[in-house]
Coordinates of C-alpha atoms and ligand atoms in Angstrom, one line a residue:
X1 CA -22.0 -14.0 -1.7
X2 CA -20.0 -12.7 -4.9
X3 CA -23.8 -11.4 -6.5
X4 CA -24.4 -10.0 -2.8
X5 CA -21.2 -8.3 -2.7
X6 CA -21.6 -6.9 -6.6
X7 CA -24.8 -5.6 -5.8
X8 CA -24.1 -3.6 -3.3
X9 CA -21.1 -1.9 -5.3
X10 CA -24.1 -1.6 -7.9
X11 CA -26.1 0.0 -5.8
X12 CA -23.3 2.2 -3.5
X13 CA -23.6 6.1 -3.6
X14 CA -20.2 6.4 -2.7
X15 CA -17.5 2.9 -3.1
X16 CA -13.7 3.4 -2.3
X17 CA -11.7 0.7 -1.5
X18 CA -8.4 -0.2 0.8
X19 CA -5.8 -2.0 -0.1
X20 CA -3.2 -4.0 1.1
X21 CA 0.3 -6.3 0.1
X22 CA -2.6 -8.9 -0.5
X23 CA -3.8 -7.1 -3.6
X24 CA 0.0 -7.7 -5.3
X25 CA 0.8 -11.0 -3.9
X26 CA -0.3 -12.7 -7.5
X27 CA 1.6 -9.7 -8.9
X28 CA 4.8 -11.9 -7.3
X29 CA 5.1 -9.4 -5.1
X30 CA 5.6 -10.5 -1.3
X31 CA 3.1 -9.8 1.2
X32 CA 5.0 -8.4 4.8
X33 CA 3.0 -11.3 7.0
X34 CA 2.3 -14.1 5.2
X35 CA 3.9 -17.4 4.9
X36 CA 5.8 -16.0 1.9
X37 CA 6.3 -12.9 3.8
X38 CA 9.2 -10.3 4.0
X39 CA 9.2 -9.9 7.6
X40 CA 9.6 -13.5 8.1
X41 CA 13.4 -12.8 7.1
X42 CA 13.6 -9.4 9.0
X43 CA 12.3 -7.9 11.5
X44 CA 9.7 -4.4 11.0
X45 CA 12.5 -2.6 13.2
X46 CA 15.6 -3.8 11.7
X47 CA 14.5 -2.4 8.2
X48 CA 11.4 -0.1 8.1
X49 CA 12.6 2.8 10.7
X50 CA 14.6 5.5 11.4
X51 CA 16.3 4.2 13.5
X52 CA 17.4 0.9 11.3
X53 CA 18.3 3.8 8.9
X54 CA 20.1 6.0 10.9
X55 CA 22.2 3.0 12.1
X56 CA 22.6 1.0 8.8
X57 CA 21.6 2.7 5.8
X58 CA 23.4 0.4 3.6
X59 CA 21.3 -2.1 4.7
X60 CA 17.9 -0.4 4.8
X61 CA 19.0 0.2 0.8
X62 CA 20.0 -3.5 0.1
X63 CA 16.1 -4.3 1.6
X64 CA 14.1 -1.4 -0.3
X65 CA 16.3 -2.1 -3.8
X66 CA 15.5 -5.5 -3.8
X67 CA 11.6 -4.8 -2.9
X68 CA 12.0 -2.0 -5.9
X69 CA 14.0 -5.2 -8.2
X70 CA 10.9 -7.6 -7.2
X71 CA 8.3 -4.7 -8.0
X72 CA 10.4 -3.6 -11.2
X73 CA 9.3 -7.3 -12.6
X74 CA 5.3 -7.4 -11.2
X75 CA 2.6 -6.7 -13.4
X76 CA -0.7 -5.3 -12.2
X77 CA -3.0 -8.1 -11.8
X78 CA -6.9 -8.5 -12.6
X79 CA -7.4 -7.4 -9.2
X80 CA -5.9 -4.2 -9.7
X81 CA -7.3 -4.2 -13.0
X82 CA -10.8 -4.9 -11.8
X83 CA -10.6 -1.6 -9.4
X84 CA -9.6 0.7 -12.2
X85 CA -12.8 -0.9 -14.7
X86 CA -14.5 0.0 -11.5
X87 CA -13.3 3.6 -11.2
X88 CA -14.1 3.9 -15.1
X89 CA -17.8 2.6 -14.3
X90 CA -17.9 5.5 -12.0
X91 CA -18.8 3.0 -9.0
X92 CA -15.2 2.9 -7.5
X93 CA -14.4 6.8 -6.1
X94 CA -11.2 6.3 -5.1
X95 CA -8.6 3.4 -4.0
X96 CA -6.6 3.9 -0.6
X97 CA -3.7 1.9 -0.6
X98 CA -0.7 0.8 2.5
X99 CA 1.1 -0.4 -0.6
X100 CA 3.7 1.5 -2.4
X101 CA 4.7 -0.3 -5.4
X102 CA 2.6 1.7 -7.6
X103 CA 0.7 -1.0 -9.4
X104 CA -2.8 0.6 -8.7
X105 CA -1.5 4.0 -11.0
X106 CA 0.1 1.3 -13.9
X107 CA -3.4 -0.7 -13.7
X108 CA -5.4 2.7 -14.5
X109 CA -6.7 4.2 -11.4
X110 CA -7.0 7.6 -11.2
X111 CA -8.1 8.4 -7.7
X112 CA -4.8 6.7 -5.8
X113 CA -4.0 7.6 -1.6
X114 CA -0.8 6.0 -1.2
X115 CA -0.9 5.9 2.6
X116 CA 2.5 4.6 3.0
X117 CA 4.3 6.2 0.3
X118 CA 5.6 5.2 -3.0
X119 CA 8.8 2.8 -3.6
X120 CA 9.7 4.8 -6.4
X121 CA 9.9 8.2 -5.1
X122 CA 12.6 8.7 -2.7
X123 CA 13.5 12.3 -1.0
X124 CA 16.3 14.1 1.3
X125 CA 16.6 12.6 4.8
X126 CA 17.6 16.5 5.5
X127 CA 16.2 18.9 3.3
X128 CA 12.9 19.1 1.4
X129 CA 14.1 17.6 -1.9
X130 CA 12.2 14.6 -3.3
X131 CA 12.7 13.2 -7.0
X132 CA 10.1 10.4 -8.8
X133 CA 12.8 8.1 -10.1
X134 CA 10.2 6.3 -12.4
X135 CA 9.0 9.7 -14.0
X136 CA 12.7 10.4 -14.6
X137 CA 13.9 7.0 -15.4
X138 CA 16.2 6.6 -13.4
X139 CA 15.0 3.2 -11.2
X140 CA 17.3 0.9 -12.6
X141 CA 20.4 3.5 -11.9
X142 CA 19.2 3.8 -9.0
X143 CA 18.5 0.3 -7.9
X144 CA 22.1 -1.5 -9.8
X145 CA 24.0 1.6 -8.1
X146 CA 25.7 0.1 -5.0
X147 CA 26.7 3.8 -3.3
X148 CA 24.7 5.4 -0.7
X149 CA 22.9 8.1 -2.7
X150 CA 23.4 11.8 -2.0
X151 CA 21.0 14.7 -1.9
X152 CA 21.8 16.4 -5.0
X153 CA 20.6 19.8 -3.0
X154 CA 22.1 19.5 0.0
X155 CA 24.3 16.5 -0.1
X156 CA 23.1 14.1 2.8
X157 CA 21.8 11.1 2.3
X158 CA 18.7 10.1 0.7
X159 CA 15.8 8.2 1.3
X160 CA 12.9 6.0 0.3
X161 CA 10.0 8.2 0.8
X162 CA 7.7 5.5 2.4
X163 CA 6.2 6.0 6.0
X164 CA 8.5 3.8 8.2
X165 CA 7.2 2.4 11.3
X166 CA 6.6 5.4 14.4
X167 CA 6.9 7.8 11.4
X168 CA 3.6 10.0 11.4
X169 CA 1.7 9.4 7.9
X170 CA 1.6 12.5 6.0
X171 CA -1.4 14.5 8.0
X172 CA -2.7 15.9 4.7
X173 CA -2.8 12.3 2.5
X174 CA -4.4 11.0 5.9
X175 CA -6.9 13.2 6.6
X176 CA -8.1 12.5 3.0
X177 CA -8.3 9.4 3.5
X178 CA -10.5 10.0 6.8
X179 CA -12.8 12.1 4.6
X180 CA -13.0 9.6 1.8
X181 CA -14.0 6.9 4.5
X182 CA -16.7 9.3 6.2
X183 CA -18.6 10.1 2.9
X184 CA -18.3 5.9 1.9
X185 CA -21.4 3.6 1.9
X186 CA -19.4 0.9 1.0
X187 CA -15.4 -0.2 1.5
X188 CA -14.1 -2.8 -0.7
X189 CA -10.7 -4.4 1.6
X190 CA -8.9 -6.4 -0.3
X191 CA -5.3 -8.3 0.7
X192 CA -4.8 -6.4 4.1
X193 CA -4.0 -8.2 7.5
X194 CA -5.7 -5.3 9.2
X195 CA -2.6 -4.8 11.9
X196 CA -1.2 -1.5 10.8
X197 CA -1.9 1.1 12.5
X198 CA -4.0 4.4 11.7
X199 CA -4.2 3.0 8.6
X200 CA -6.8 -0.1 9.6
X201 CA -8.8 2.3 10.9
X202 CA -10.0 3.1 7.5
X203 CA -12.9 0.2 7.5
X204 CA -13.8 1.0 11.1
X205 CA -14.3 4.9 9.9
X206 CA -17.0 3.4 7.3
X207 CA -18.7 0.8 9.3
X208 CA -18.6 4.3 11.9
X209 CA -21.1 6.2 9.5
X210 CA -23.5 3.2 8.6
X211 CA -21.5 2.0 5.9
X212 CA -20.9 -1.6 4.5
X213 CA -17.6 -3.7 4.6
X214 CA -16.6 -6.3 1.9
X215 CA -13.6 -7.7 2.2
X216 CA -11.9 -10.1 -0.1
X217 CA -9.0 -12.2 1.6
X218 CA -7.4 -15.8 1.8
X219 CA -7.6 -16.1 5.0
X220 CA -9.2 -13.4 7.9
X221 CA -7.7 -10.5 9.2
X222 CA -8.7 -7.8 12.0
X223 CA -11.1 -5.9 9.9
X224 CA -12.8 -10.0 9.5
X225 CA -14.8 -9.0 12.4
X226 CA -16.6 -5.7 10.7
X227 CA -17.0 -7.7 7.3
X228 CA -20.6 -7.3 6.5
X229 CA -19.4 -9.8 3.6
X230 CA -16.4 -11.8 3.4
X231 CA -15.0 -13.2 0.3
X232 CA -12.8 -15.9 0.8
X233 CA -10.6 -16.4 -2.1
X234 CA -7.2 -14.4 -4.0
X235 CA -8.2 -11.3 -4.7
X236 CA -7.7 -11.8 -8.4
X237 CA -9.8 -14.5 -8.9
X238 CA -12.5 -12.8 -6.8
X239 CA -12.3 -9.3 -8.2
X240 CA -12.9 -10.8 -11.3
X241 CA -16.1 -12.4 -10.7
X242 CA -17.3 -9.8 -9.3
X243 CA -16.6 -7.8 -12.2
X244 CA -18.9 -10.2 -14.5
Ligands
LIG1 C1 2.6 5.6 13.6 C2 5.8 1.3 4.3 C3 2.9 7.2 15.3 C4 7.2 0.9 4.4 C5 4.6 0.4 6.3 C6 0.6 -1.4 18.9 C7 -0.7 -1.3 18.6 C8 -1.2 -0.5 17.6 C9 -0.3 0.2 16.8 C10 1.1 0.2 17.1 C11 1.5 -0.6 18.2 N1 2.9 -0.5 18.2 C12 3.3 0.3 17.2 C13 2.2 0.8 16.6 C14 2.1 1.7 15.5 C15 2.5 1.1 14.2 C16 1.7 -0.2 14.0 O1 0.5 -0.1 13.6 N2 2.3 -1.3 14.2 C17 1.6 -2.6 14.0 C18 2.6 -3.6 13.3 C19 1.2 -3.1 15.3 N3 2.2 2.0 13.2 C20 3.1 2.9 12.8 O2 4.3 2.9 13.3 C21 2.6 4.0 11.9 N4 3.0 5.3 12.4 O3 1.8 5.0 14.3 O4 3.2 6.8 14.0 C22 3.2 8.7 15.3 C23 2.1 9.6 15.3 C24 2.4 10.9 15.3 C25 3.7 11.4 15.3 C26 4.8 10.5 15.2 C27 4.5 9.1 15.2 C28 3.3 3.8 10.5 C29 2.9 2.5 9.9 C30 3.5 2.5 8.5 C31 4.6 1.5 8.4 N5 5.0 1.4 7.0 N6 5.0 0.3 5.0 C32 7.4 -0.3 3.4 O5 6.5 -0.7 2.8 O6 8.6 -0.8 3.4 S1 3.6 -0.8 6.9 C33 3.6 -2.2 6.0 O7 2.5 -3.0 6.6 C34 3.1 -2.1 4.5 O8 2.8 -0.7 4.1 C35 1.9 -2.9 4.4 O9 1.0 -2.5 3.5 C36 1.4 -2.7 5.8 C37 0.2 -3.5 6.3 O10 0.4 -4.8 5.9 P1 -0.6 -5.4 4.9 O11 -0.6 -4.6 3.7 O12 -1.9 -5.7 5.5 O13 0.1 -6.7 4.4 P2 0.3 -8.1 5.3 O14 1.4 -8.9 4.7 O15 0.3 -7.7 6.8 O16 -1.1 -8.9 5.0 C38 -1.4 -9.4 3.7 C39 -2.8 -9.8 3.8 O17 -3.1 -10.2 2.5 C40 -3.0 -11.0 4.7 O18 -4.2 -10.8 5.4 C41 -3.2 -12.2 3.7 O19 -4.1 -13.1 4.2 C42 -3.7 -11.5 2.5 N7 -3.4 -12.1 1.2 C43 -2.2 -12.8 0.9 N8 -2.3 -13.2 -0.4 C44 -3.5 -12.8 -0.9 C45 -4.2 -12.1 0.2 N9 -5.5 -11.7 0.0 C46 -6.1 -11.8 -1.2 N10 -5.5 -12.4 -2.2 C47 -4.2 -12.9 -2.1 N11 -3.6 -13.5 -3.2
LIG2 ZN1 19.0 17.6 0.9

């Protein structure tokens, strides 16, 4: 199956693949669903929301500085690796990821659509400022402060800029997405449960216009059923082989 699936990567017109916690979970990151998962200890809409936010923003920043602490000590892994060698071969075209810790960019890709957002950015719950706290250095102020931080601009308070849930993704980073998915002849999904909502739709978009689903995962998921090939195995340890 791993020749199969490296063959047709060999062979595609037009590879991108779509990403999910999976991809970091060797990375010590923790996956939202799984056994080791972060929702296991909270709830979706306790933490990721508006609402949550609104009500307790002290506690929306506990959860998201001590995702951005645990993603502050991950390395990419030869996963992530593996898809920016890919990119470099000029067989991967781009990478759509749900996840927002940023490991894809340190790995090497190039072509990155972070559906979800990015960890590391965070921007003004009121007005339109936003700040990248890694290209300024100023994560670990950020995450060791314990004070609700203010909008330097307009002085309300300021947030992670990640898509909580029954937030609308950002329509331009989503219709790319779409377009990148239309034009595919092959998705690689790797480390995605396949629950979350429009951005699953990404492998259905492919299989749509006669294109080919591999997907690498521990266990199966609700893309499983549109797999043309399923790897079962950590995504590390299978993107590698199929690198050879
Ligand atoms: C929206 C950012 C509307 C924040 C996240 C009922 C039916 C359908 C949809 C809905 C519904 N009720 C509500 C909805 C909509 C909702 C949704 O889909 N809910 C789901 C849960 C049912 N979607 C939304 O709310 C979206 N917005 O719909 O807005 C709208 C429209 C217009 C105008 C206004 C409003 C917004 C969704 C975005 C939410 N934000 N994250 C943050 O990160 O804190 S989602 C969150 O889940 C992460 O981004 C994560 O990436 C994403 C998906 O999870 P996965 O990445 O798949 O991770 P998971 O843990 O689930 O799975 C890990 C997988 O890896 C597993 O399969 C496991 O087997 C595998 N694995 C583990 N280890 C390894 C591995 N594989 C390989 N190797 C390993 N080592
Ligand atoms: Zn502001």
């Amino acid at each position: 199956m791993i020749e199969e699936a490296a063959k047709l990567l060999a062979r595609s017109r037009f590879a991108i693949a779509f990403t999910g916690a999976g991809i970091s979970a060797e990375s010590g990151v923790p996956t939202f669903r799984g056994k080791d998962g972060l929702w296991r200890h909270y709830k979706p809409e306790e933490l990721a929301t508006q609402e949550a936010f609104e009500r307790n923003p002290a506690l929306v920043w506990d959860f998201y500085r001590w995702r951005t602490r645990k993603i502050l000590g991950a390395k990419p892994n030869p996963a992530h690796y593996a898809l920016a060698e890919l990119e470099r071969l000029g067989i991967l075209k781009a990478v759509i990821t749900q996840n927002v810790d940023d490991l894809h960019r340190e790995a090497g890709s190039g072509n990155v659509v972070e559906l979800h957002g990015n960890i590391f950015r965070v921007r003004c719950a009121s007005c339109s400022y936003r700040e990248n706290l890694k290209e300024n250095g100023r994560v670990r102020e950020f995450v060791n402060s314990k004070d609700l931080p203010r909008c330097p601009q307009c002085g309300s308070l300021l947030r992670p800029d990640v898509v909580w849930f029954g937030e609308a993704l950002p329509r331009a980073t989503l219709e790319r997405a779409f377009k990148l998915a239309e034009k595919s002849d092959v998705v690689l999904v790797i480390g995605t449960s396949g629950l979350v909502y429009p951005a699953a739709y990404i492998p259905y978009i492919v299989k749509e216009h006669g294109g080919k689903v591999i997907e690498v995962n521990v266990g199966s998921s609700g893309i499983t059923p549109i797999a043309d090939i399923f790897l079962r195995g950590k995504a590390g340890e299978v993107m590698a082989k199929i690198l050879d």
